[in-house]
Each structure stands twice: as C-alpha cells, then as structure tokens.
Short mmCIF file of C-alpha atoms in Angstrom, two decimals:
data_model
loop_
_atom_site.label_atom_id
_atom_site.label_comp_id
_atom_site.label_asym_id
_atom_site.label_seq_id
_atom_site.Cartn_x
_atom_site.Cartn_y
_atom_site.Cartn_z
CA MET A 1 100.50 -57.74 81.23
CA SER A 2 97.18 -56.10 82.04
CA ARG A 3 95.63 -56.59 85.41
CA ARG A 4 92.58 -58.14 83.82
CA ALA A 5 94.75 -60.60 81.96
CA ALA A 6 96.62 -61.47 85.13
CA THR A 7 93.40 -62.33 86.89
CA HIS A 8 92.39 -64.55 84.04
CA PHE A 9 95.59 -66.50 84.29
CA LEU A 10 95.46 -66.92 88.03
CA PRO A 11 91.94 -68.16 88.46
CA SER A 12 92.60 -70.33 91.46
CA LEU A 13 94.07 -67.60 93.60
CA ASN A 14 92.06 -65.91 96.27
CA ALA A 15 92.02 -62.23 97.12
CA LYS A 16 95.17 -62.42 99.24
CA HIS A 17 97.07 -63.79 96.30
CA LEU A 18 95.97 -61.00 94.05
CA LEU A 19 98.88 -59.16 95.64
CA ILE A 20 101.12 -61.50 93.69
CA ARG A 21 99.75 -60.07 90.49
CA ASN A 22 100.99 -56.64 91.45
CA CYS A 23 104.43 -57.99 92.19
CA LEU A 24 104.57 -59.86 88.94
CA LEU A 25 104.13 -56.80 86.78
CA SER A 26 107.41 -55.17 86.15
CA PRO A 27 108.24 -51.60 85.31
CA PHE A 28 111.01 -52.88 83.09
CA PRO A 29 110.50 -53.41 79.44
CA GLY A 30 111.22 -56.84 78.09
CA PRO A 31 110.47 -60.34 79.21
CA THR A 32 112.28 -60.30 82.53
CA ILE A 33 109.87 -59.61 85.33
CA ILE A 34 110.63 -60.96 88.73
CA MET A 35 113.44 -63.46 88.78
CA ILE A 36 112.77 -65.84 91.58
CA ARG A 37 115.74 -67.16 93.45
CA THR A 38 116.79 -70.57 92.32
CA PRO A 39 119.47 -72.19 94.39
CA SER A 40 120.95 -74.84 92.19
CA LEU A 41 119.77 -77.68 94.37
CA LEU A 42 116.20 -76.69 93.70
CA ARG A 43 116.59 -75.86 90.06
CA ARG A 44 115.13 -78.82 88.25
CA PRO A 45 116.03 -79.90 84.77
CA PHE A 46 112.73 -80.16 83.04
CA PHE A 47 112.46 -81.35 79.52
CA SER A 48 108.94 -80.85 78.42
CA SER A 49 106.60 -79.19 76.07
CA SER A 50 102.92 -78.79 76.23
CA SER A 51 100.18 -76.82 74.66
CA SER A 52 98.30 -76.81 77.94
CA PRO A 53 99.44 -76.07 81.45
CA PRO A 54 100.08 -78.84 83.95
CA PRO A 55 97.26 -79.74 86.32
CA PRO A 56 97.58 -78.35 89.84
CA SER A 57 99.53 -80.63 92.05
CA SER A 58 99.53 -81.07 95.79
CA SER A 59 103.31 -81.00 95.82
CA CYS A 60 103.48 -77.52 94.22
CA ILE A 61 102.85 -74.81 96.74
CA LEU A 62 102.70 -71.24 95.57
CA PRO A 63 104.74 -68.77 97.55
CA PRO A 64 102.83 -66.25 99.64
CA PRO A 65 102.59 -62.75 98.21
CA SER A 66 105.06 -61.52 100.82
CA LEU A 67 107.82 -63.57 99.22
CA LEU A 68 107.71 -61.42 96.15
CA ARG A 69 107.87 -58.13 98.02
CA PRO A 70 111.24 -57.94 99.73
CA HIS A 71 110.14 -55.62 102.48
CA LEU A 72 107.33 -57.95 103.49
CA ILE A 73 109.21 -61.23 103.80
CA SER A 74 107.65 -63.39 106.47
CA THR A 75 107.56 -67.15 106.48
CA PRO A 76 109.35 -68.64 103.54
CA ILE A 77 107.70 -71.48 101.71
CA SER A 78 109.49 -73.78 99.36
CA LEU A 79 108.09 -74.65 96.02
CA ARG A 80 109.01 -78.07 94.92
CA CYS A 81 107.90 -79.14 91.52
CA SER A 82 109.63 -82.25 90.52
CA ALA A 83 110.66 -82.56 86.91
CA ALA A 84 110.44 -86.32 86.84
CA ASP A 85 106.78 -85.89 86.55
CA SER A 86 104.17 -88.56 86.52
CA ARG A 87 101.66 -85.85 87.37
CA LEU A 88 101.98 -84.41 83.90
CA PRO A 89 99.11 -84.72 81.51
CA PRO A 90 99.49 -87.40 78.85
CA ASN A 91 100.05 -84.94 75.97
CA ARG A 92 103.32 -83.73 77.45
CA GLU A 93 106.41 -84.98 75.71
CA MET A 94 109.31 -86.17 77.72
CA ALA A 95 112.96 -86.64 76.90
CA THR A 96 112.78 -90.36 76.40
CA ALA A 97 110.05 -92.93 76.20
CA ASP A 98 110.59 -94.06 79.78
CA ASN A 99 110.50 -90.47 81.12
CA GLN A 100 114.19 -90.44 82.03
CA GLN A 101 115.91 -87.10 82.22
CA ASP A 102 118.28 -86.38 79.40
CA PRO A 103 121.70 -86.49 81.11
CA ARG A 104 122.73 -83.23 79.48
CA LEU A 105 120.06 -81.25 81.34
CA ALA A 106 121.73 -81.40 84.73
CA GLY A 107 124.86 -79.75 83.38
CA ILE A 108 122.81 -77.08 81.67
CA ALA A 109 120.75 -76.30 84.78
CA SER A 110 123.81 -76.05 87.00
CA ALA A 111 125.61 -73.77 84.55
CA ILE A 112 122.99 -71.04 84.96
CA ARG A 113 123.85 -68.60 87.70
CA VAL A 114 121.53 -66.62 89.98
CA ILE A 115 122.44 -63.03 90.71
CA PRO A 116 120.59 -61.45 93.64
CA ASP A 117 119.18 -57.95 93.47
CA PHE A 118 119.57 -57.41 89.74
CA PRO A 119 118.41 -55.24 88.03
CA LYS A 120 116.99 -54.02 91.32
CA ALA A 121 116.68 -55.06 94.97
CA GLY A 122 114.48 -58.08 95.49
CA ILE A 123 114.93 -59.59 92.05
CA MET A 124 116.93 -62.80 91.63
CA PHE A 125 118.25 -62.70 88.08
CA GLN A 126 118.75 -65.91 86.07
CA ASP A 127 122.09 -65.32 84.35
CA ILE A 128 122.81 -67.48 81.30
CA THR A 129 126.22 -65.95 80.61
CA THR A 130 127.84 -68.61 82.78
CA LEU A 131 126.27 -71.22 80.52
CA LEU A 132 127.99 -69.57 77.56
CA LEU A 133 131.33 -69.99 79.34
CA ASP A 134 130.75 -73.72 79.67
CA VAL A 135 131.52 -75.04 76.20
CA LYS A 136 129.90 -78.42 76.75
CA ALA A 137 126.75 -77.04 78.39
CA PHE A 138 126.31 -74.43 75.66
CA ARG A 139 126.77 -77.01 72.95
CA ASP A 140 124.37 -79.41 74.69
CA THR A 141 121.78 -76.64 74.93
CA ILE A 142 121.89 -76.04 71.19
CA ASP A 143 121.95 -79.78 70.44
CA LEU A 144 118.82 -80.38 72.51
CA PHE A 145 116.92 -77.75 70.56
CA VAL A 146 118.32 -78.89 67.22
CA ASP A 147 117.40 -82.54 67.93
CA ARG A 148 113.86 -81.44 68.59
CA TYR A 149 113.36 -79.14 65.61
CA LYS A 150 115.53 -80.45 62.83
CA ASP A 151 112.89 -82.41 60.92
CA LYS A 152 109.88 -80.25 61.60
CA GLY A 153 109.86 -78.20 58.40
CA ILE A 154 110.81 -75.02 60.22
CA SER A 155 112.03 -72.41 57.75
CA VAL A 156 112.51 -69.50 60.13
CA VAL A 157 113.93 -69.09 63.63
CA ALA A 158 112.97 -65.75 65.20
CA GLY A 159 115.11 -64.61 68.13
CA ILE A 160 114.13 -61.97 70.64
CA GLU A 161 116.64 -59.21 71.39
CA ALA A 162 119.19 -59.60 72.80
CA ARG A 163 119.73 -63.00 74.44
CA GLY A 164 117.58 -64.68 71.83
CA PHE A 165 120.28 -63.61 69.35
CA ILE A 166 122.78 -65.82 71.16
CA PHE A 167 120.79 -69.05 70.93
CA GLY A 168 118.65 -68.53 67.84
CA PRO A 169 121.31 -68.34 65.08
CA PRO A 170 123.17 -71.56 65.98
CA ILE A 171 119.82 -73.38 66.03
CA ALA A 172 118.78 -71.81 62.71
CA LEU A 173 122.04 -72.74 61.02
CA ALA A 174 121.89 -76.32 62.25
CA ILE A 175 118.29 -76.92 61.11
CA GLY A 176 118.65 -75.14 57.76
CA ALA A 177 116.41 -72.21 58.65
CA LYS A 178 116.87 -68.50 58.25
CA PHE A 179 117.29 -66.30 61.30
CA VAL A 180 115.11 -63.26 61.93
CA PRO A 181 115.92 -60.85 64.76
CA LEU A 182 112.97 -59.35 66.63
CA ARG A 183 114.20 -56.07 68.01
CA LYS A 184 113.41 -53.14 70.24
CA PRO A 185 112.11 -50.08 68.40
CA LYS A 186 114.32 -48.14 65.96
CA LYS A 187 117.12 -50.69 65.79
CA LEU A 188 116.15 -52.32 62.49
CA PRO A 189 116.79 -50.25 59.35
CA GLY A 190 114.24 -50.11 56.57
CA GLU A 191 110.58 -50.96 56.74
CA VAL A 192 109.36 -52.71 59.86
CA ILE A 193 106.16 -53.89 61.49
CA SER A 194 105.66 -53.50 65.23
CA GLU A 195 103.71 -55.21 67.94
CA GLU A 196 103.00 -53.52 71.19
CA TYR A 197 102.72 -55.32 74.48
CA SER A 198 101.78 -54.29 77.99
CA LEU A 199 104.03 -53.75 80.93
CA GLU A 200 102.93 -52.99 84.46
CA TYR A 201 103.22 -49.32 83.67
CA GLY A 202 102.99 -48.50 80.02
CA THR A 203 103.88 -50.55 76.98
CA ASP A 204 106.84 -51.66 74.93
CA LYS A 205 107.23 -52.79 71.34
CA ILE A 206 109.09 -55.34 69.30
CA GLU A 207 109.76 -54.96 65.59
CA MET A 208 110.43 -57.19 62.61
CA HIS A 209 111.53 -56.39 59.07
CA VAL A 210 108.82 -56.32 56.43
CA GLY A 211 109.59 -59.11 53.98
CA ALA A 212 111.81 -61.10 56.33
CA VAL A 213 109.24 -63.88 56.41
CA GLN A 214 106.52 -65.01 53.99
CA ALA A 215 103.00 -66.21 54.61
CA GLY A 216 102.91 -69.96 54.97
CA GLU A 217 106.34 -70.31 56.53
CA ARG A 218 106.72 -72.24 59.75
CA ALA A 219 108.55 -70.52 62.59
CA LEU A 220 110.25 -71.24 65.87
CA ILE A 221 110.59 -68.37 68.36
CA VAL A 222 113.61 -68.45 70.66
CA ASP A 223 114.46 -66.55 73.82
CA ASP A 224 116.58 -67.36 76.87
CA LEU A 225 113.75 -67.21 79.38
CA ILE A 226 109.97 -66.96 79.63
CA ALA A 227 108.61 -65.06 82.60
CA THR A 228 105.10 -63.63 82.16
CA GLY A 229 105.15 -64.37 78.44
CA GLY A 230 104.47 -60.78 77.35
CA THR A 231 107.29 -60.50 74.84
CA LEU A 232 106.77 -64.00 73.46
CA THR A 233 103.07 -63.30 72.97
CA ALA A 234 103.93 -60.14 71.05
CA ALA A 235 106.40 -62.11 68.93
CA ILE A 236 103.75 -64.71 68.12
CA ARG A 237 101.30 -61.99 67.07
CA LEU A 238 103.92 -60.29 64.93
CA LEU A 239 104.60 -63.46 62.97
CA GLU A 240 100.96 -64.52 62.72
CA ARG A 241 100.00 -61.10 61.39
CA VAL A 242 102.03 -61.83 58.28
CA GLY A 243 100.64 -65.32 57.87
CA VAL A 244 103.44 -67.33 59.45
CA GLU A 245 102.62 -70.49 61.37
CA VAL A 246 104.29 -70.44 64.76
CA HIS A 247 105.26 -74.04 65.42
CA GLU A 248 106.55 -73.55 68.96
CA CYS A 249 108.27 -71.19 71.38
CA ALA A 250 111.57 -72.45 72.79
CA CYS A 251 113.31 -71.12 75.87
CA LEU A 252 116.15 -72.34 78.05
CA MET A 253 114.26 -71.46 81.21
CA GLU A 254 110.75 -70.99 82.46
CA LEU A 255 109.52 -69.37 85.65
CA PRO A 256 106.35 -71.44 85.95
CA GLU A 257 104.83 -69.46 88.80
CA LEU A 258 104.53 -66.49 86.49
CA LYS A 259 102.22 -68.51 84.21
CA GLY A 260 103.82 -67.37 81.00
CA ARG A 261 102.87 -70.70 79.48
CA ASP A 262 99.18 -69.90 79.95
CA ARG A 263 99.59 -66.54 78.28
CA LEU A 264 100.78 -68.20 75.07
CA GLY A 265 97.33 -69.67 74.66
CA ASP A 266 97.33 -72.51 72.19
CA LYS A 267 100.96 -72.02 71.18
CA PRO A 268 103.21 -74.75 72.56
CA LEU A 269 106.13 -73.87 74.77
CA PHE A 270 109.25 -75.97 75.12
CA VAL A 271 111.77 -75.36 77.89
CA LEU A 272 114.88 -77.13 79.14
CA VAL A 273 114.93 -75.96 82.74
CA GLN A 274 112.29 -74.76 85.15
CA SER A 275 113.18 -72.47 87.96
CA SER A 276 111.50 -73.12 91.29
CA VAL A 277 111.12 -70.83 94.25
CA ASP A 278 112.96 -71.25 97.47
CA ALA A 279 112.97 -68.57 100.09
CA HIS A 280 115.14 -70.23 102.71
CA ASP A 281 118.13 -68.09 101.92
CA TYR A 282 116.16 -65.07 100.98
CA HIS A 283 116.20 -62.16 103.36
CA MET B 1 143.09 -57.36 56.28
CA PHE B 2 140.53 -58.56 53.79
CA ALA B 3 139.75 -62.22 53.28
CA ALA B 4 140.11 -61.85 49.51
CA GLU B 5 143.74 -60.77 49.97
CA ASN B 6 144.50 -63.42 52.56
CA GLY B 7 143.95 -66.81 51.09
CA LEU B 8 140.39 -66.43 49.80
CA LYS B 9 141.01 -64.60 46.54
CA GLY B 10 138.26 -65.48 44.08
CA ASP B 11 136.32 -67.46 46.65
CA PRO B 12 132.72 -67.39 45.34
CA ARG B 13 131.36 -67.42 48.86
CA LEU B 14 132.63 -63.90 49.44
CA GLU B 15 130.71 -62.49 46.50
CA ALA B 16 127.51 -64.19 47.66
CA ILE B 17 128.01 -62.84 51.17
CA SER B 18 128.53 -59.34 49.81
CA GLN B 19 125.42 -59.54 47.66
CA ALA B 20 123.35 -60.81 50.56
CA ILE B 21 124.00 -57.67 52.59
CA ARG B 22 121.42 -54.97 52.03
CA VAL B 23 122.29 -51.29 51.86
CA VAL B 24 119.72 -49.03 53.51
CA PRO B 25 120.18 -45.36 52.58
CA HIS B 26 119.97 -42.63 55.19
CA PHE B 27 119.83 -44.81 58.28
CA PRO B 28 120.13 -43.95 61.11
CA LYS B 29 120.50 -40.48 59.65
CA LYS B 30 120.77 -38.73 56.29
CA GLY B 31 123.86 -39.43 54.30
CA ILE B 32 124.69 -42.75 55.92
CA MET B 33 124.41 -45.91 53.81
CA PHE B 34 123.68 -48.55 56.42
CA GLN B 35 125.12 -52.02 55.78
CA ASP B 36 122.25 -54.25 56.90
CA ILE B 37 123.41 -57.79 57.65
CA THR B 38 119.93 -59.05 58.58
CA THR B 39 119.39 -60.00 54.93
CA LEU B 40 122.52 -62.14 55.15
CA LEU B 41 120.89 -64.01 58.05
CA LEU B 42 117.93 -64.79 55.78
CA ASP B 43 120.20 -66.50 53.27
CA HIS B 44 121.03 -69.77 54.98
CA LYS B 45 123.89 -70.71 52.68
CA ALA B 46 125.52 -67.28 52.82
CA PHE B 47 125.10 -67.14 56.60
CA GLN B 48 126.59 -70.60 56.99
CA ASP B 49 129.45 -69.67 54.67
CA THR B 50 130.15 -66.55 56.75
CA VAL B 51 130.47 -68.62 59.89
CA ASP B 52 132.48 -71.32 58.10
CA ILE B 53 135.04 -68.85 56.79
CA PHE B 54 135.70 -67.53 60.29
CA VAL B 55 135.73 -71.05 61.75
CA ASP B 56 138.21 -72.27 59.15
CA ARG B 57 140.50 -69.37 59.99
CA TYR B 58 140.34 -69.62 63.75
CA ARG B 59 139.91 -73.33 64.50
CA ASN B 60 143.64 -73.96 64.75
CA MET B 61 144.62 -70.74 66.45
CA ASP B 62 143.94 -72.06 69.93
CA ILE B 63 141.25 -69.51 70.65
CA SER B 64 139.68 -70.02 74.08
CA VAL B 65 137.28 -67.03 74.07
CA VAL B 66 135.05 -65.46 71.44
CA ALA B 67 133.77 -62.07 72.56
CA GLY B 68 130.79 -60.67 70.66
CA ILE B 69 129.73 -57.05 70.70
CA GLU B 70 126.07 -56.34 71.40
CA ALA B 71 123.84 -56.87 69.55
CA ARG B 72 124.86 -57.89 66.02
CA GLY B 73 128.08 -59.49 67.26
CA PHE B 74 125.76 -61.89 69.12
CA MET B 75 124.41 -63.11 65.79
CA PHE B 76 127.80 -64.35 64.58
CA GLY B 77 130.00 -64.90 67.63
CA PRO B 78 128.23 -67.84 69.35
CA SER B 79 128.17 -70.02 66.21
CA ILE B 80 131.89 -69.44 65.74
CA ALA B 81 132.58 -70.15 69.42
CA LEU B 82 130.61 -73.39 69.36
CA ALA B 83 132.39 -74.63 66.24
CA ILE B 84 135.91 -73.94 67.52
CA GLY B 85 135.25 -75.07 71.09
CA ALA B 86 135.65 -71.66 72.71
CA LYS B 87 133.56 -69.97 75.36
CA PHE B 88 131.37 -67.05 74.32
CA VAL B 89 131.46 -63.74 76.17
CA PRO B 90 128.92 -61.01 75.44
CA LEU B 91 130.18 -57.44 75.53
CA ARG B 92 127.24 -55.23 76.30
CA LYS B 93 125.92 -51.72 76.72
CA PRO B 94 125.88 -50.49 80.32
CA LYS B 95 123.60 -52.06 82.94
CA LYS B 96 122.62 -55.12 80.93
CA LEU B 97 125.07 -57.59 82.44
CA PRO B 98 124.45 -58.82 85.99
CA GLY B 99 127.18 -59.36 88.55
CA LYS B 100 130.54 -57.66 88.71
CA VAL B 101 131.44 -55.87 85.48
CA ILE B 102 134.16 -53.67 84.10
CA CYS B 103 133.48 -50.86 81.71
CA GLU B 104 135.53 -49.29 78.94
CA GLU B 105 134.57 -45.94 77.48
CA TYR B 106 134.77 -45.12 73.80
CA GLU B 107 133.99 -42.12 71.65
CA LEU B 108 130.96 -41.51 69.52
CA GLU B 109 130.53 -38.75 67.00
CA TYR B 110 128.94 -36.75 69.80
CA GLY B 111 129.79 -37.86 73.31
CA THR B 112 130.88 -41.23 74.62
CA ASP B 113 129.46 -44.65 75.35
CA CYS B 114 130.61 -47.56 77.47
CA LEU B 115 131.17 -51.25 76.77
CA GLU B 116 130.87 -53.71 79.67
CA MET B 117 132.11 -57.21 80.38
CA GLN B 118 131.70 -59.50 83.37
CA VAL B 119 134.94 -59.72 85.34
CA ASP B 120 134.94 -63.49 85.73
CA ALA B 121 134.33 -64.22 82.06
CA VAL B 122 137.93 -64.04 80.92
CA GLN B 123 141.24 -65.05 82.55
CA PRO B 124 144.81 -63.97 81.93
CA GLY B 125 146.18 -66.36 79.38
CA ASP B 126 142.90 -66.71 77.48
CA ARG B 127 143.39 -66.26 73.72
CA ALA B 128 140.55 -64.12 72.43
CA LEU B 129 138.77 -63.40 69.18
CA ILE B 130 136.50 -60.36 69.11
CA VAL B 131 133.56 -60.46 66.68
CA ASP B 132 131.24 -57.78 65.35
CA ASP B 133 129.21 -57.39 62.19
CA LEU B 134 130.95 -54.26 60.97
CA VAL B 135 134.01 -52.16 61.74
CA ALA B 136 133.48 -48.45 61.20
CA THR B 137 135.50 -46.01 63.29
CA GLY B 138 136.92 -48.91 65.27
CA GLY B 139 135.86 -47.21 68.49
CA THR B 140 133.80 -50.10 69.83
CA LEU B 141 136.35 -52.71 68.78
CA SER B 142 139.15 -50.70 70.40
CA ALA B 143 137.19 -50.59 73.64
CA ALA B 144 136.68 -54.35 73.41
CA ILE B 145 140.41 -54.90 72.86
CA ARG B 146 141.18 -52.79 75.92
CA LEU B 147 138.61 -54.65 78.01
CA LEU B 148 139.93 -58.11 77.19
CA GLY B 149 143.61 -57.31 76.79
CA LYS B 150 144.69 -54.46 78.97
CA ARG B 151 142.07 -54.83 81.70
CA MET B 152 141.70 -58.61 81.98
CA GLY B 153 145.06 -59.80 80.74
CA ALA B 154 143.79 -61.98 77.91
CA GLN B 155 145.70 -62.12 74.65
CA VAL B 156 143.58 -60.63 71.87
CA VAL B 157 144.56 -62.63 68.81
CA GLU B 158 142.37 -60.89 66.24
CA CYS B 159 139.13 -59.03 65.54
CA GLY B 160 136.80 -60.57 62.98
CA CYS B 161 134.14 -58.55 61.16
CA VAL B 162 131.82 -59.37 58.28
CA VAL B 163 131.98 -55.86 56.75
CA GLY B 164 134.79 -53.31 56.85
CA LEU B 165 135.92 -50.23 55.04
CA PRO B 166 137.92 -50.33 51.83
CA GLU B 167 140.45 -48.00 53.41
CA VAL B 168 141.36 -50.83 55.76
CA LYS B 169 143.63 -52.51 53.26
CA GLY B 170 146.84 -54.39 53.72
CA GLN B 171 148.00 -55.36 57.15
CA CYS B 172 146.00 -52.89 59.20
CA ARG B 173 145.84 -52.96 62.95
CA LEU B 174 143.54 -51.57 65.57
CA ASN B 175 145.25 -50.92 68.91
CA GLY B 176 148.01 -53.13 67.59
CA LYS B 177 145.63 -56.00 66.82
CA PRO B 178 144.86 -57.34 63.34
CA VAL B 179 141.35 -56.99 61.96
CA TYR B 180 140.08 -59.65 59.56
CA ILE B 181 137.23 -58.59 57.31
CA LEU B 182 135.19 -60.61 54.84
CA VAL B 183 133.73 -57.96 52.53
CA GLU B 184 133.72 -54.26 51.78
CA PRO B 185 130.57 -52.16 51.99
CA ARG B 186 128.78 -51.98 48.67
CA GLU B 187 129.22 -48.77 46.76
CA ILE B 188 126.42 -46.28 46.42
CA ASP B 189 127.20 -43.00 44.66
CA ASN B 190 127.19 -39.67 46.43
CA CYS B 191 126.70 -40.99 49.88
CA ARG B 192 129.32 -41.68 52.47
CA HIS B 193 129.50 -45.17 53.86
CA ASP B 194 128.80 -45.90 57.46
CA ILE B 195 131.87 -43.82 58.28
CA SER B 196 134.51 -41.98 56.32
CA SER B 197 138.20 -42.66 56.50
CA GLU B 198 139.13 -39.48 58.35
CA PHE B 199 137.32 -40.84 61.40
CA LEU B 200 139.23 -44.08 61.33
CA ASN B 201 141.88 -44.55 63.94
CA VAL B 202 143.66 -47.42 62.36
CA GLN B 203 147.33 -47.51 61.47
CA CYS B 204 147.88 -49.05 58.11
CA SER B 205 151.19 -50.44 57.03
CA GLY B 206 151.55 -51.64 53.50
#
C-alpha cells in the first residue's frame, strides 16, 4: 500500500495520526498486516456488506498511533464499534429484516483465536485454525456464505493462497461454481498472468492460470481476512483484466481500522466478523 | 490401493476425474510431467465427484480429523471434513502456523524440508485421515503420518490422494498406513512422471 494511497484512505486523520500509516504498512508479503488484538468479548459478530464505508460514528474511536507501535504504548483506548448497527447507511444489508444478528455468528466469532506476537512482536494474529477444529462453527461459516451467494449467478470462486483455499472450495462446490486458486509466484504450472501489489517495502505478486476464467463470468473472491486490502485489490484487478465481473469479495474477518474496505473502491465487501481494538491487556 | 481395484471398478466418475487433470510437461523442471489438479477444480462435476468418492469411503469410518497438506491438500481436505463431520487440521510449511507447533522433517531430492502442525489440533484417540492431491515419493505423507500418529498419538486410519503412481498397486502401505488413490498419472511418452519408482519408499504386498 503506497504512502500516497494510505493518505487518501485516511482523509480525516491529522498529522499525528499519519504515524498510523507507517505502522499499517507491513514488510510481510500477503494480506496480513498488523493484527490488532481482539479479546473475544470485544470481537463483534458483524454480518454486513456494503459498497461504501460506514459513516464516522461518535462511538468509534481510533486508537492513538502509539497503540500500533509496541515500544510506544501509552494510554490505551478502546474501540467499540457495535455490530447491531443503526448507524449504518441504508444500503447496508443485514442478516435479517429486523437487523437481528444471525445466531450462528457468535459461535463463529468466538471460535477464532488471537495469538500475540505472531509473526513478530507487537502483532496480534487472528488465527482461524481453531474455527476449523469446531465442526459446527466451520460448517456455519460455509453455510452463511453459501446462503448469500447460491442464487447470484456466480460461476467462479477465486481463493487467495493459502487460507482462501480452505474456505473457497466448499463454497464453490455448494453453489455450483468452479474454484480458481490465486497463488504466490511460481506455484502454478503452465501459463499464468500476474498482478503486482505494493507492500510497505517492495512489492509482491499473485498469479492466476490463463484460461481458468472467461470474459463475462461472474466471480466471488474469498480470503480468510481483509486487512489493508492490498491482496484483494490485486485479485480484483487480475480477474477484471480478463473480463470477469467481480460480484463481491467475501472474508470471514475484517480489520476495519485498516480501511481495506475503502481500498476495494466500488467492489462490495462482505464479512462475517469485525475485529475491534482493545489495548487494555496490551503491554 | 487404487479406487478402481477397491469397489469402484468401471466407475465412470474415475475416468472423468482422470481426464480433468492436466499434464504440464517440464514443470517445475525438465523431465517432470506435472499432474495439475487445478483443471479438475474448474470442472464442477468432476470436483464434486472427487470429494464424494472420498466422503463415501470415509463417512462410516469414524474419522474425527482430516489433515490436509499445504497447499493443494487444502483444496480437497476441508470439503471432505465438512461432509463427514470431522475437524480440519492444516499441515503447513514452517513458520506459517501461529501458536505452539511441532515439526517433522522429511527428505527432498536435495536437502530436507519440514512439515508443521499446531500441538492442540489433535488429541490421542483422534482417528485421522490425511489428504493431499498427489503422492509421489511419499516423503510429505510420511512426515504427516509421523506428526499425527507418533508425535500426537492419533490413530492414522488412511491417507487419501487424488493422484498416485501406478507402481503403488495392491495393498500398499506408507509407514504402515494404507494409501487410497483415485487415479494414476496420465501417460506421456519419454518423460518420467512426477517421480520414479526407485524413489518410492513404500512397501508393497500383493
């Protein structure tokens, strides 16, 4: 994510908060940037999709830049964004007509584990492997996506390596679509097309097989988590370059403070769970 | 053991699955005919049939864990796990899994690599199925069997692979565990397959 792009997506932040931008850019390839700690009591099930970001809310307070730099921790601030959200703009879909939470979401949210200091000190990693050990929660996860996409004329599900390979194929099979893996360089045999995307330092690439999809097809892109949205944006470009219509991006989790949703532009994003920031236990 | 010799002789699904797999010559290096299962994933019926054949076999074997080997084992394992009501455990290259992990080394043509699993994923008494797209030397599968069986005390019931070598005929075992394979690699003249039999470390009886 370029620095210029980061500024564009954080227009309301003042100069002090520009430090956040530096923290948000990761040296690691792939979608995982900073994983913000999410104690389960603050992890909100959030069943929504939108093609535009939510309006700013007085109950959502951004963490200070120091929160995201472990050696500068000062006063922790809690971010509370409620999922039962009457603040949401009217074009946002909710689970049911009366805005009730789908009862399956709580089990899904609580099955995701937070691992501190992975892959490096200061990062709180959102680990979905515990969800995969919970047969009901895993099945509910797939069912929620399948319920949403089954009658939408989607002919291809593209999954991003590697955790997108866990969720994408069961969804594809259930909705009658083909599955296309989007992979790191040099993994796919035969002819491929690539899309480069920016990291804090340098770039990375994802690849797709030539001929896997045809112009005019409608696609769903699946990954476990959206952070800054860099990889998902590259995936969208890859598919659009060959004339595919990207219907939506679907993730289990979103880190809303990282504004990945904004980076997708006009492409809708659907997530099951949002991860909020809480620094109380963070030292 | 091959599906065609174990209850699925003449099953038309197997031929369609075989035909849906693309052979890519000289990948990742010259002389290797790579069995590319991504074309199988583009054929919804063949992909569904692949999963269904494994599910039909394993649904009544009381399997509590399906372990899939990164990354192509991830494309088949979860669907099987979901259908038979088992948990899914990813077995990954080093440093990808968070939390406490154990690691099992295995040999490559040159050097070694390591397969990792999270320690709390599997318990003694779990009955496990290990899934990958293809069995070649059996090195990765053997490491997986050691991880789940010897190291974590689970009972490895079987390994399931979409593609496996023709030399693996009859009741063949890897580390004492049966390997169930749907199809053979497709023949291309004058090129070795993904591996050649002298590199296999399977014991074949019958």
